[in-house]
């Protein structure tokens, strides 16, 4: 029943008004849920704990990695940065699988009935399960990653998978897609598992931290940052702080690489040499600053880079081992305008969260080839941007903050009413699945 009909019932009826109002309020609540959830119902597939919670028990089993156990706390947000912190956590981005699962449990349009659902969520911690192939004892069997899941889905209620041939299924894989896309024919195996190369999984949608250049299954979602506010007040006071912060540094690079070692030219090396040789500019206390994050020292210590980012106008986001960086999202949170050196770093990745056609309104693009091979100076480019343009870029960056943060689970209703990175990922996934399923049935 829709809202208009509900109101219509009030007219000319002899029922006591209070009762009518109660009835009508009840109906309106139910009907507004129906309306809100129409085309948005999601079913969480029940998986045995070996596909999720059991994997957490091995958090310290991978000697090549940090001990991951401290980052499991608070449903994957990690420990608070310090006891009195309200919104800041030592978040490891690879815990997005847990964070997402926890948020799915409070998604308002869950259904127990898979036939009613527009999408089926698989609470499989794919990236955590990949660790034994990437870093553990099963590195020679990386083509097997995920097959146990496939077998389970085929044995237990196979009709759920079969209904749309898995075109309506999705999961989170909290690593770059490169880590899951090793061709099956590689022998001996090189880096990565073959999850996304298996024909068994061609039809599902995977939310990754970085997508390949021509993705089919996957779509990139923001790396989790360390900021997970619980209510609107905490979010607004952070945005106010970022807006008012004095920007005394023109350009900041927080990261590693580009030092000593290899002598081949690359963008991080160019940034280092330019930054070390920077002269002065009357409008800034410092033209350029580097926060040295070598050896992962910044990863779980956000204060190291958030303080400087609050003081900088521009934050340089060069590609590293892969094109994307968590730092892009940290800098947006800080109101520091991101500077990209290739489109794969964000523009062709995060279209659900950072609108592709608005990049020039909130970021600066300097092609890396121009810098590395043609001597273009990054600082000169940035110095030439007029102050008024810098202000409008920053306004747009600040407006993007809600899009890129993952709020804490169980937040206040006021904050829930704003779409965060999780909500936008769900919107994008539902759209993608809708068009896939339509296509599937129109072909048949
Ligand atoms: C955890 O590690 C142990 C020993 O390496 C292994 O036998 C077990 O299968 C692992 N558990 C999971 C759920 O991967
Ligand atoms: C922080 O809280 C924990 C547990 O409540 C306590 O054990 C620890 O001593 C506290 N640390 C500081 C620095 O207050
Ligand atoms: C993987 O296979 C190679 C070559 O067969 C072998 O040398 C290596 O020890 C194997 N690695 C593991 C972890 O079993
Ligand atoms: C994937 O979908 C196609 C149709 O689009 C279908 O032919 C194929 O069997 C599906 N694969 C799996 C593993 O369900
Ligand atoms: C920056 O200074 C270093 C020495 O400190 C020098 O080797 C390098 O060529 C300079 N780079 C530029 C771009 O001027």
Coordinates of C-alpha atoms and ligand atoms in Angstrom, one line a residue:
X1 CA 0.0 0.0 0.0
X2 CA 1.4 3.4 -0.8
X3 CA 1.4 6.5 1.2
X4 CA -1.3 8.3 -0.7
X5 CA -3.8 5.5 -0.2
X6 CA -3.0 5.4 3.5
X7 CA -3.8 9.1 3.8
X8 CA -7.0 8.7 1.7
X9 CA -8.4 6.2 4.3
X10 CA -8.7 9.0 6.8
X11 CA -11.3 11.0 4.9
X12 CA -14.9 10.5 5.5
X13 CA -14.5 7.4 7.7
X14 CA -16.4 7.0 11.0
X15 CA -13.5 5.4 12.9
X16 CA -12.2 7.1 16.1
X17 CA -9.5 9.5 14.9
X18 CA -6.8 8.2 17.3
X19 CA -7.2 4.7 16.2
X20 CA -7.2 5.7 12.6
X21 CA -4.0 7.7 13.2
X22 CA -2.3 4.7 14.9
X23 CA -3.4 2.4 12.1
X24 CA -2.3 4.7 9.5
X25 CA 1.1 5.4 11.1
X26 CA 1.7 1.6 11.4
X27 CA 0.8 1.2 7.8
X28 CA 2.9 4.1 6.7
X29 CA 5.9 2.7 8.5
X30 CA 5.4 -0.7 6.9
X31 CA 4.8 0.8 3.5
X32 CA 7.7 3.2 3.7
X33 CA 10.0 0.2 4.4
X34 CA 8.5 -1.6 1.5
X35 CA 9.1 1.4 -0.7
X36 CA 12.6 2.0 0.6
X37 CA 13.5 -1.6 0.2
X38 CA 11.9 -2.3 -3.1
X39 CA 14.7 -3.4 -5.4
X40 CA 17.1 -3.3 -2.5
X41 CA 16.5 -6.6 -0.6
X42 CA 19.7 -8.5 0.2
X43 CA 20.0 -12.0 1.5
X44 CA 23.1 -13.0 3.5
X45 CA 24.1 -16.5 2.5
X46 CA 24.7 -18.7 5.5
X47 CA 28.2 -20.0 5.3
X48 CA 30.0 -22.4 7.7
X49 CA 32.5 -20.6 10.0
X50 CA 35.4 -22.1 8.1
X51 CA 34.7 -19.4 5.5
X52 CA 34.9 -16.5 7.9
X53 CA 35.2 -16.6 11.7
X54 CA 37.6 -19.6 11.8
X55 CA 40.0 -17.8 9.5
X56 CA 40.5 -15.1 12.2
X57 CA 42.1 -17.7 14.5
X58 CA 45.2 -17.9 12.2
X59 CA 45.9 -14.2 12.4
X60 CA 49.4 -14.7 13.7
X61 CA 50.3 -17.6 11.4
X62 CA 52.0 -15.6 8.7
X63 CA 55.6 -14.8 9.5
X64 CA 56.1 -12.6 6.4
X65 CA 53.3 -10.3 7.6
X66 CA 52.7 -8.3 10.8
X67 CA 50.8 -10.2 13.4
X68 CA 47.2 -9.3 12.2
X69 CA 45.5 -10.2 15.5
X70 CA 45.5 -6.7 17.0
X71 CA 43.5 -5.4 14.0
X72 CA 40.6 -7.8 14.4
X73 CA 39.2 -5.9 17.3
X74 CA 36.0 -3.7 17.1
X75 CA 34.7 -5.8 14.2
X76 CA 37.7 -5.1 12.1
X77 CA 38.2 -1.4 12.9
X78 CA 41.1 -2.3 15.2
X79 CA 42.0 -0.8 18.6
X80 CA 41.4 2.9 19.2
X81 CA 44.5 5.0 18.6
X82 CA 44.5 5.8 22.3
X83 CA 42.1 5.3 25.2
X84 CA 40.3 8.6 25.0
X85 CA 40.0 8.7 21.2
X86 CA 36.4 8.7 20.1
X87 CA 36.6 8.2 16.3
X88 CA 40.2 7.1 15.5
X89 CA 41.3 3.5 15.2
X90 CA 44.4 1.5 14.2
X91 CA 42.6 0.2 11.2
X92 CA 44.2 -2.3 8.8
X93 CA 42.6 -2.0 5.3
X94 CA 42.7 -5.8 4.9
X95 CA 40.0 -6.0 7.6
X96 CA 37.4 -4.5 5.3
X97 CA 35.9 -8.0 5.0
X98 CA 35.0 -7.9 8.7
X99 CA 33.9 -4.3 8.7
X100 CA 31.7 -4.9 5.8
X101 CA 30.2 -8.1 7.2
X102 CA 29.3 -6.2 10.5
X103 CA 27.7 -3.4 8.5
X104 CA 25.7 -5.9 6.4
X105 CA 24.1 -7.2 9.6
X106 CA 22.5 -3.8 10.2
X107 CA 21.6 -3.2 6.6
X108 CA 17.9 -2.2 6.7
X109 CA 16.6 -4.3 3.8
X110 CA 17.8 -7.8 4.7
X111 CA 15.6 -10.7 3.8
X112 CA 15.7 -14.3 4.9
X113 CA 14.2 -15.3 1.6
X114 CA 16.7 -15.7 -1.1
X115 CA 14.0 -15.6 -3.8
X116 CA 12.9 -12.2 -2.7
X117 CA 16.5 -10.8 -2.7
X118 CA 17.9 -8.6 -5.4
X119 CA 21.4 -9.5 -4.3
X120 CA 23.1 -12.3 -2.4
X121 CA 26.0 -11.4 -0.1
X122 CA 28.6 -14.1 0.6
X123 CA 30.2 -13.4 4.0
X124 CA 33.4 -15.1 2.9
X125 CA 36.7 -13.5 4.1
X126 CA 38.3 -14.0 0.8
X127 CA 41.4 -12.0 1.4
X128 CA 42.1 -13.5 4.8
X129 CA 41.7 -17.0 3.3
X130 CA 44.1 -16.0 0.5
X131 CA 46.9 -15.5 3.0
X132 CA 47.8 -19.2 3.2
X133 CA 48.3 -19.1 -0.6
X134 CA 50.0 -15.7 -0.7
X135 CA 52.3 -16.1 2.4
X136 CA 51.6 -19.5 3.8
X137 CA 52.2 -23.2 3.2
X138 CA 49.9 -23.4 0.2
X139 CA 51.7 -21.1 -2.2
X140 CA 52.0 -23.9 -4.7
X141 CA 48.2 -24.4 -4.8
X142 CA 47.0 -20.9 -5.4
X143 CA 44.8 -22.0 -8.3
X144 CA 42.6 -23.7 -5.7
X145 CA 41.7 -20.5 -3.8
X146 CA 37.9 -20.4 -3.5
X147 CA 37.1 -23.9 -4.9
X148 CA 36.0 -25.1 -1.5
X149 CA 33.5 -22.2 -1.4
X150 CA 32.3 -23.1 -4.9
X151 CA 31.7 -26.7 -3.9
X152 CA 29.8 -25.7 -0.8
X153 CA 27.5 -23.3 -2.7
X154 CA 26.8 -26.1 -5.1
X155 CA 26.0 -28.7 -2.5
X156 CA 24.0 -26.6 0.0
X157 CA 20.8 -25.1 -1.6
X158 CA 22.3 -25.0 -5.1
X159 CA 19.1 -23.3 -6.4
X160 CA 20.3 -20.0 -4.8
X161 CA 23.3 -19.9 -7.0
X162 CA 21.4 -21.3 -10.0
X163 CA 18.6 -18.8 -10.0
X164 CA 20.6 -16.1 -11.8
X165 CA 23.7 -18.2 -12.4
X166 CA 25.5 -16.2 -9.6
X167 CA 25.1 -12.9 -11.4
X168 CA 23.3 -11.7 -8.3
X169 CA 26.1 -12.8 -5.8
X170 CA 28.7 -10.5 -4.3
X171 CA 31.5 -10.6 -1.8
X172 CA 34.3 -8.4 -0.5
X173 CA 38.0 -9.1 -1.3
X174 CA 40.0 -6.6 0.8
X175 CA 43.1 -6.5 -1.3
X176 CA 43.9 -5.3 -4.8
X177 CA 42.5 -7.5 -7.5
X178 CA 46.0 -8.3 -8.7
X179 CA 46.3 -10.5 -5.7
X180 CA 43.5 -12.7 -7.0
X181 CA 44.1 -12.7 -10.7
X182 CA 47.0 -15.0 -11.5
X183 CA 46.3 -16.8 -14.8
X184 CA 45.5 -20.5 -14.2
X185 CA 48.1 -21.4 -16.8
X186 CA 51.0 -19.9 -14.9
X187 CA 53.3 -22.8 -13.9
X188 CA 55.2 -22.4 -11.6
X189 CA 52.8 -20.0 -9.9
X190 CA 53.8 -16.4 -9.7
X191 CA 52.2 -13.8 -7.3
X192 CA 48.5 -14.1 -6.4
X193 CA 45.8 -16.6 -6.3
X194 CA 43.5 -17.4 -9.3
X195 CA 40.1 -16.7 -7.6
X196 CA 39.1 -14.1 -10.2
X197 CA 40.4 -16.2 -13.1
X198 CA 38.3 -19.2 -12.2
X199 CA 35.3 -19.7 -14.6
X200 CA 33.3 -20.8 -11.6
X201 CA 33.5 -17.2 -10.3
X202 CA 33.2 -15.2 -13.5
X203 CA 29.6 -14.1 -12.7
X204 CA 29.9 -12.7 -9.3
X205 CA 30.7 -9.2 -8.2
X206 CA 33.8 -8.7 -6.1
X207 CA 34.4 -5.5 -4.2
X208 CA 38.2 -5.0 -4.1
X209 CA 40.5 -2.2 -2.8
X210 CA 41.8 -1.8 -6.4
X211 CA 40.4 -3.1 -9.7
X212 CA 42.3 -4.2 -12.8
X213 CA 42.4 -1.9 -15.8
X214 CA 39.6 -3.8 -17.5
X215 CA 37.6 -5.3 -14.7
X216 CA 34.7 -7.7 -15.2
X217 CA 33.9 -9.1 -11.8
X218 CA 35.4 -6.5 -9.5
X219 CA 34.7 -2.9 -8.6
X220 CA 37.0 -0.9 -6.4
X221 CA 35.8 0.6 -3.1
X222 CA 37.7 3.0 -0.8
X223 CA 40.5 1.7 1.4
X224 CA 39.3 2.0 5.0
X225 CA 40.9 4.9 6.8
X226 CA 41.3 5.2 10.6
X227 CA 38.4 7.5 11.1
X228 CA 35.1 5.8 12.1
X229 CA 32.8 8.3 13.7
X230 CA 29.8 7.2 15.7
X231 CA 27.5 10.2 15.3
X232 CA 27.0 13.3 13.3
X233 CA 28.5 15.6 15.9
X234 CA 31.8 13.8 15.7
X235 CA 31.8 13.9 11.9
X236 CA 30.9 17.6 11.8
X237 CA 33.5 18.6 14.3
X238 CA 36.1 16.8 12.3
X239 CA 35.1 18.4 9.1
X240 CA 35.1 21.8 10.8
X241 CA 38.6 21.1 12.0
X242 CA 39.8 20.2 8.5
X243 CA 38.1 23.2 7.0
X244 CA 39.7 25.7 9.5
X245 CA 43.1 24.1 9.6
X246 CA 45.9 26.5 8.5
X247 CA 47.6 25.2 5.4
X248 CA 51.2 26.2 5.8
X249 CA 52.7 23.5 3.5
X250 CA 52.1 23.6 -0.2
X251 CA 52.7 19.9 -1.0
X252 CA 53.1 16.8 1.2
X253 CA 54.1 13.3 0.3
X254 CA 53.5 10.7 3.0
X255 CA 54.9 7.4 1.9
X256 CA 58.0 5.3 1.2
X257 CA 60.1 4.5 -1.8
X258 CA 62.0 6.7 -4.2
X259 CA 65.1 6.8 -2.0
X260 CA 68.6 5.4 -2.6
X261 CA 68.6 1.8 -4.0
X262 CA 67.5 1.5 -7.6
X263 CA 68.6 4.3 -9.8
X264 CA 65.9 3.9 -12.5
X265 CA 63.8 7.0 -12.8
X266 CA 60.3 6.8 -11.3
X267 CA 57.7 9.3 -10.0
X268 CA 58.5 8.7 -6.3
X269 CA 62.1 9.4 -7.0
X270 CA 61.2 12.6 -8.8
X271 CA 59.1 13.7 -5.9
X272 CA 61.9 13.1 -3.4
X273 CA 64.5 15.0 -5.4
X274 CA 62.1 17.9 -6.1
X275 CA 61.0 18.1 -2.4
X276 CA 64.6 18.0 -1.1
X277 CA 65.6 20.9 -3.4
X278 CA 62.5 23.0 -2.9
X279 CA 63.2 26.7 -2.4
X280 CA 60.7 29.0 -0.7
X281 CA 57.5 30.8 -1.4
X282 CA 56.2 33.8 0.5
X283 CA 52.7 32.3 0.8
X284 CA 53.8 29.1 2.5
X285 CA 56.1 28.3 5.4
X286 CA 57.2 25.2 3.5
X287 CA 56.9 24.3 -0.1
X288 CA 57.2 20.6 0.3
X289 CA 57.4 18.1 3.1
X290 CA 57.9 14.3 3.1
X291 CA 56.6 12.1 5.9
X292 CA 58.7 9.0 5.7
X293 CA 56.5 6.0 5.9
X294 CA 59.1 3.4 4.9
X295 CA 58.8 0.0 6.4
X296 CA 55.2 0.4 7.1
X297 CA 55.7 2.7 10.1
X298 CA 52.6 4.8 9.3
X299 CA 50.2 1.9 8.6
X300 CA 48.6 1.7 12.0
X301 CA 49.6 5.1 13.3
X302 CA 47.4 7.6 11.7
X303 CA 48.6 10.6 13.8
X304 CA 52.0 10.4 11.9
X305 CA 50.4 11.5 8.7
X306 CA 47.1 13.0 9.6
X307 CA 48.6 16.0 11.4
X308 CA 50.9 17.0 8.5
X309 CA 48.1 16.4 6.0
X310 CA 45.9 18.9 7.9
X311 CA 48.6 21.4 7.4
X312 CA 49.1 20.8 3.7
X313 CA 47.2 22.2 0.7
X314 CA 48.1 19.4 -1.7
X315 CA 48.8 15.7 -1.0
X316 CA 50.9 13.9 -3.6
X317 CA 49.5 10.4 -4.5
X318 CA 52.0 8.7 -6.8
X319 CA 51.6 5.1 -7.7
X320 CA 53.8 2.6 -5.9
X321 CA 53.8 -1.2 -6.1
X322 CA 50.2 -0.8 -7.5
X323 CA 48.5 2.4 -8.8
X324 CA 46.2 3.0 -5.8
X325 CA 46.9 4.1 -2.2
X326 CA 45.1 4.2 1.0
X327 CA 46.7 7.6 1.5
X328 CA 44.3 9.1 -1.2
X329 CA 41.4 8.6 1.3
X330 CA 43.4 9.8 4.3
X331 CA 44.2 13.0 2.4
X332 CA 40.5 13.6 1.5
X333 CA 39.6 13.2 5.1
X334 CA 42.2 15.8 6.0
X335 CA 40.9 18.3 3.4
X336 CA 44.2 18.0 1.6
X337 CA 43.7 18.2 -2.2
X338 CA 44.9 14.9 -3.8
X339 CA 47.4 15.2 -6.7
X340 CA 47.3 12.2 -9.1
X341 CA 49.9 11.1 -11.6
X342 CA 47.8 8.5 -13.5
X343 CA 44.2 7.7 -13.9
X344 CA 44.4 4.2 -12.5
X345 CA 45.2 5.7 -9.1
X346 CA 41.6 6.7 -8.5
X347 CA 39.7 8.2 -11.5
X348 CA 39.2 4.8 -13.3
X349 CA 38.7 3.0 -10.0
X350 CA 36.3 4.6 -7.5
X351 CA 33.4 5.8 -9.6
X352 CA 30.8 4.9 -7.1
X353 CA 32.5 7.1 -4.4
X354 CA 34.5 9.8 -6.4
X355 CA 32.5 10.8 -9.4
X356 CA 34.6 10.3 -12.5
X357 CA 33.4 13.4 -14.3
X358 CA 34.2 15.7 -11.3
X359 CA 37.9 14.9 -10.8
X360 CA 39.1 18.3 -11.9
X361 CA 36.8 19.9 -9.3
X362 CA 38.5 18.2 -6.3
X363 CA 41.9 17.0 -7.5
X364 CA 44.9 17.9 -9.6
X365 CA 46.3 15.7 -12.4
X366 CA 50.0 15.8 -13.4
X367 CA 50.9 13.0 -15.9
X368 CA 53.9 11.1 -14.4
X369 CA 55.7 10.9 -17.8
X370 CA 55.8 14.7 -17.9
X371 CA 57.5 14.8 -14.5
X372 CA 59.8 11.8 -14.8
X373 CA 61.0 12.2 -18.5
X374 CA 60.2 15.8 -19.5
X375 CA 61.3 17.7 -16.4
X376 CA 57.9 19.2 -15.5
X377 CA 58.2 20.5 -11.9
X378 CA 55.3 19.4 -9.6
X379 CA 55.7 22.3 -7.2
X380 CA 55.7 24.8 -10.1
X381 CA 52.4 23.4 -11.3
X382 CA 50.9 23.6 -7.9
X383 CA 52.2 27.1 -7.2
X384 CA 50.6 28.4 -10.4
X385 CA 47.1 27.4 -9.3
X386 CA 45.3 30.5 -8.2
X387 CA 44.3 30.8 -4.5
X388 CA 40.6 31.0 -5.3
X389 CA 40.9 27.8 -7.3
X390 CA 42.7 26.1 -4.4
X391 CA 39.8 27.2 -2.1
X392 CA 37.2 25.8 -4.3
X393 CA 39.1 22.5 -4.8
X394 CA 39.3 22.2 -1.0
X395 CA 35.6 22.8 -0.6
X396 CA 34.9 19.9 -2.9
X397 CA 37.4 17.7 -1.1
X398 CA 35.7 18.5 2.2
X399 CA 32.3 17.6 0.7
X400 CA 33.6 14.2 -0.3
X401 CA 34.5 13.2 3.3
X402 CA 31.3 11.4 4.1
X403 CA 31.6 9.4 0.8
X404 CA 35.0 7.9 1.7
X405 CA 34.7 7.1 5.4
X406 CA 33.3 3.9 6.9
X407 CA 31.3 5.0 9.9
X408 CA 31.3 2.8 13.0
X409 CA 28.6 0.1 13.2
X410 CA 25.6 1.0 15.4
X411 CA 26.1 4.7 14.8
X412 CA 23.4 7.3 15.6
X413 CA 20.4 7.7 13.3
X414 CA 21.6 11.1 12.2
X415 CA 24.8 9.7 10.9
X416 CA 23.1 6.7 9.4
X417 CA 21.0 9.1 7.3
X418 CA 24.2 10.1 5.5
X419 CA 25.6 7.8 2.9
X420 CA 29.1 6.5 3.7
X421 CA 31.5 4.4 1.8
X422 CA 29.6 1.2 2.7
X423 CA 26.2 2.6 1.6
X424 CA 27.6 3.8 -1.7
X425 CA 29.2 0.5 -2.3
X426 CA 25.8 -1.2 -1.7
X427 CA 24.1 1.2 -4.1
X428 CA 26.7 0.5 -6.8
X429 CA 26.6 -3.2 -6.3
X430 CA 22.8 -3.3 -6.5
X431 CA 22.9 -1.3 -9.8
X432 CA 25.6 -3.5 -11.3
X433 CA 23.7 -6.6 -10.3
X434 CA 20.4 -5.3 -11.6
X435 CA 21.9 -4.7 -15.1
X436 CA 23.7 -8.0 -15.1
X437 CA 20.6 -10.0 -14.2
X438 CA 18.5 -8.1 -16.7
X439 CA 21.1 -8.8 -19.4
X440 CA 21.2 -12.5 -18.4
X441 CA 17.4 -12.9 -18.8
X442 CA 17.1 -10.9 -21.9
X443 CA 19.7 -13.0 -23.6
X444 CA 18.1 -16.3 -22.7
Ligands
LIG1 C1 45.1 -22.4 10.5 O1 46.4 -22.8 10.4 C2 46.6 -24.2 10.7 C3 48.1 -24.5 10.8 O2 48.8 -23.8 9.8 C4 45.9 -25.0 9.6 O3 46.0 -26.4 9.9 C5 44.4 -24.6 9.6 O4 43.8 -25.3 8.6 C6 44.3 -23.1 9.5 N1 42.9 -22.8 9.6 C7 42.2 -22.2 8.7 C8 40.7 -22.0 9.0 O5 42.7 -21.8 7.6
LIG2 C1 43.8 2.2 28.4 O1 42.8 1.3 28.8 C2 43.2 0.0 29.1 C3 41.9 -0.8 29.3 O2 40.8 -0.1 29.7 C4 44.1 0.0 30.3 O3 44.6 -1.3 30.5 C5 45.3 0.9 29.9 O4 46.2 1.0 31.0 C6 44.9 2.3 29.5 N1 46.1 3.0 29.0 C7 46.3 4.2 29.3 C8 47.5 4.8 28.8 O5 45.6 4.9 30.1
LIG3 C1 56.6 -25.2 -4.2 O1 57.2 -25.9 -5.2 C2 58.6 -25.7 -5.4 C3 59.0 -26.4 -6.7 O2 58.4 -27.6 -6.8 C4 59.3 -26.2 -4.2 O3 60.7 -25.9 -4.3 C5 58.8 -25.4 -3.0 O4 59.4 -25.9 -1.8 C6 57.3 -25.5 -2.9 N1 56.8 -24.6 -1.8 C7 56.1 -25.0 -0.8 C8 55.7 -24.0 0.2 O5 55.7 -26.2 -0.6
LIG4 C1 27.8 -17.5 -15.8 O1 26.7 -17.0 -16.6 C2 26.6 -17.5 -17.9 C3 25.5 -16.8 -18.6 O2 25.8 -15.4 -18.5 C4 26.4 -19.0 -17.8 O3 26.4 -19.5 -19.1 C5 27.5 -19.7 -17.0 O4 27.2 -21.0 -16.8 C6 27.5 -19.0 -15.6 N1 28.6 -19.6 -14.8 C7 28.4 -20.2 -13.6 C8 29.6 -20.8 -13.0 O5 27.3 -20.2 -13.1
LIG5 C1 68.4 18.0 -6.1 O1 69.5 18.0 -5.3 C2 70.3 16.8 -5.5 C3 71.5 17.0 -4.5 O2 70.9 17.3 -3.2 C4 70.8 16.7 -6.9 O3 71.6 15.6 -7.0 C5 69.7 16.7 -7.8 O4 70.0 16.7 -9.2 C6 68.7 17.9 -7.6 N1 67.5 17.7 -8.4 C7 66.9 18.6 -9.0 C8 65.7 18.2 -9.8 O5 67.3 19.7 -9.1

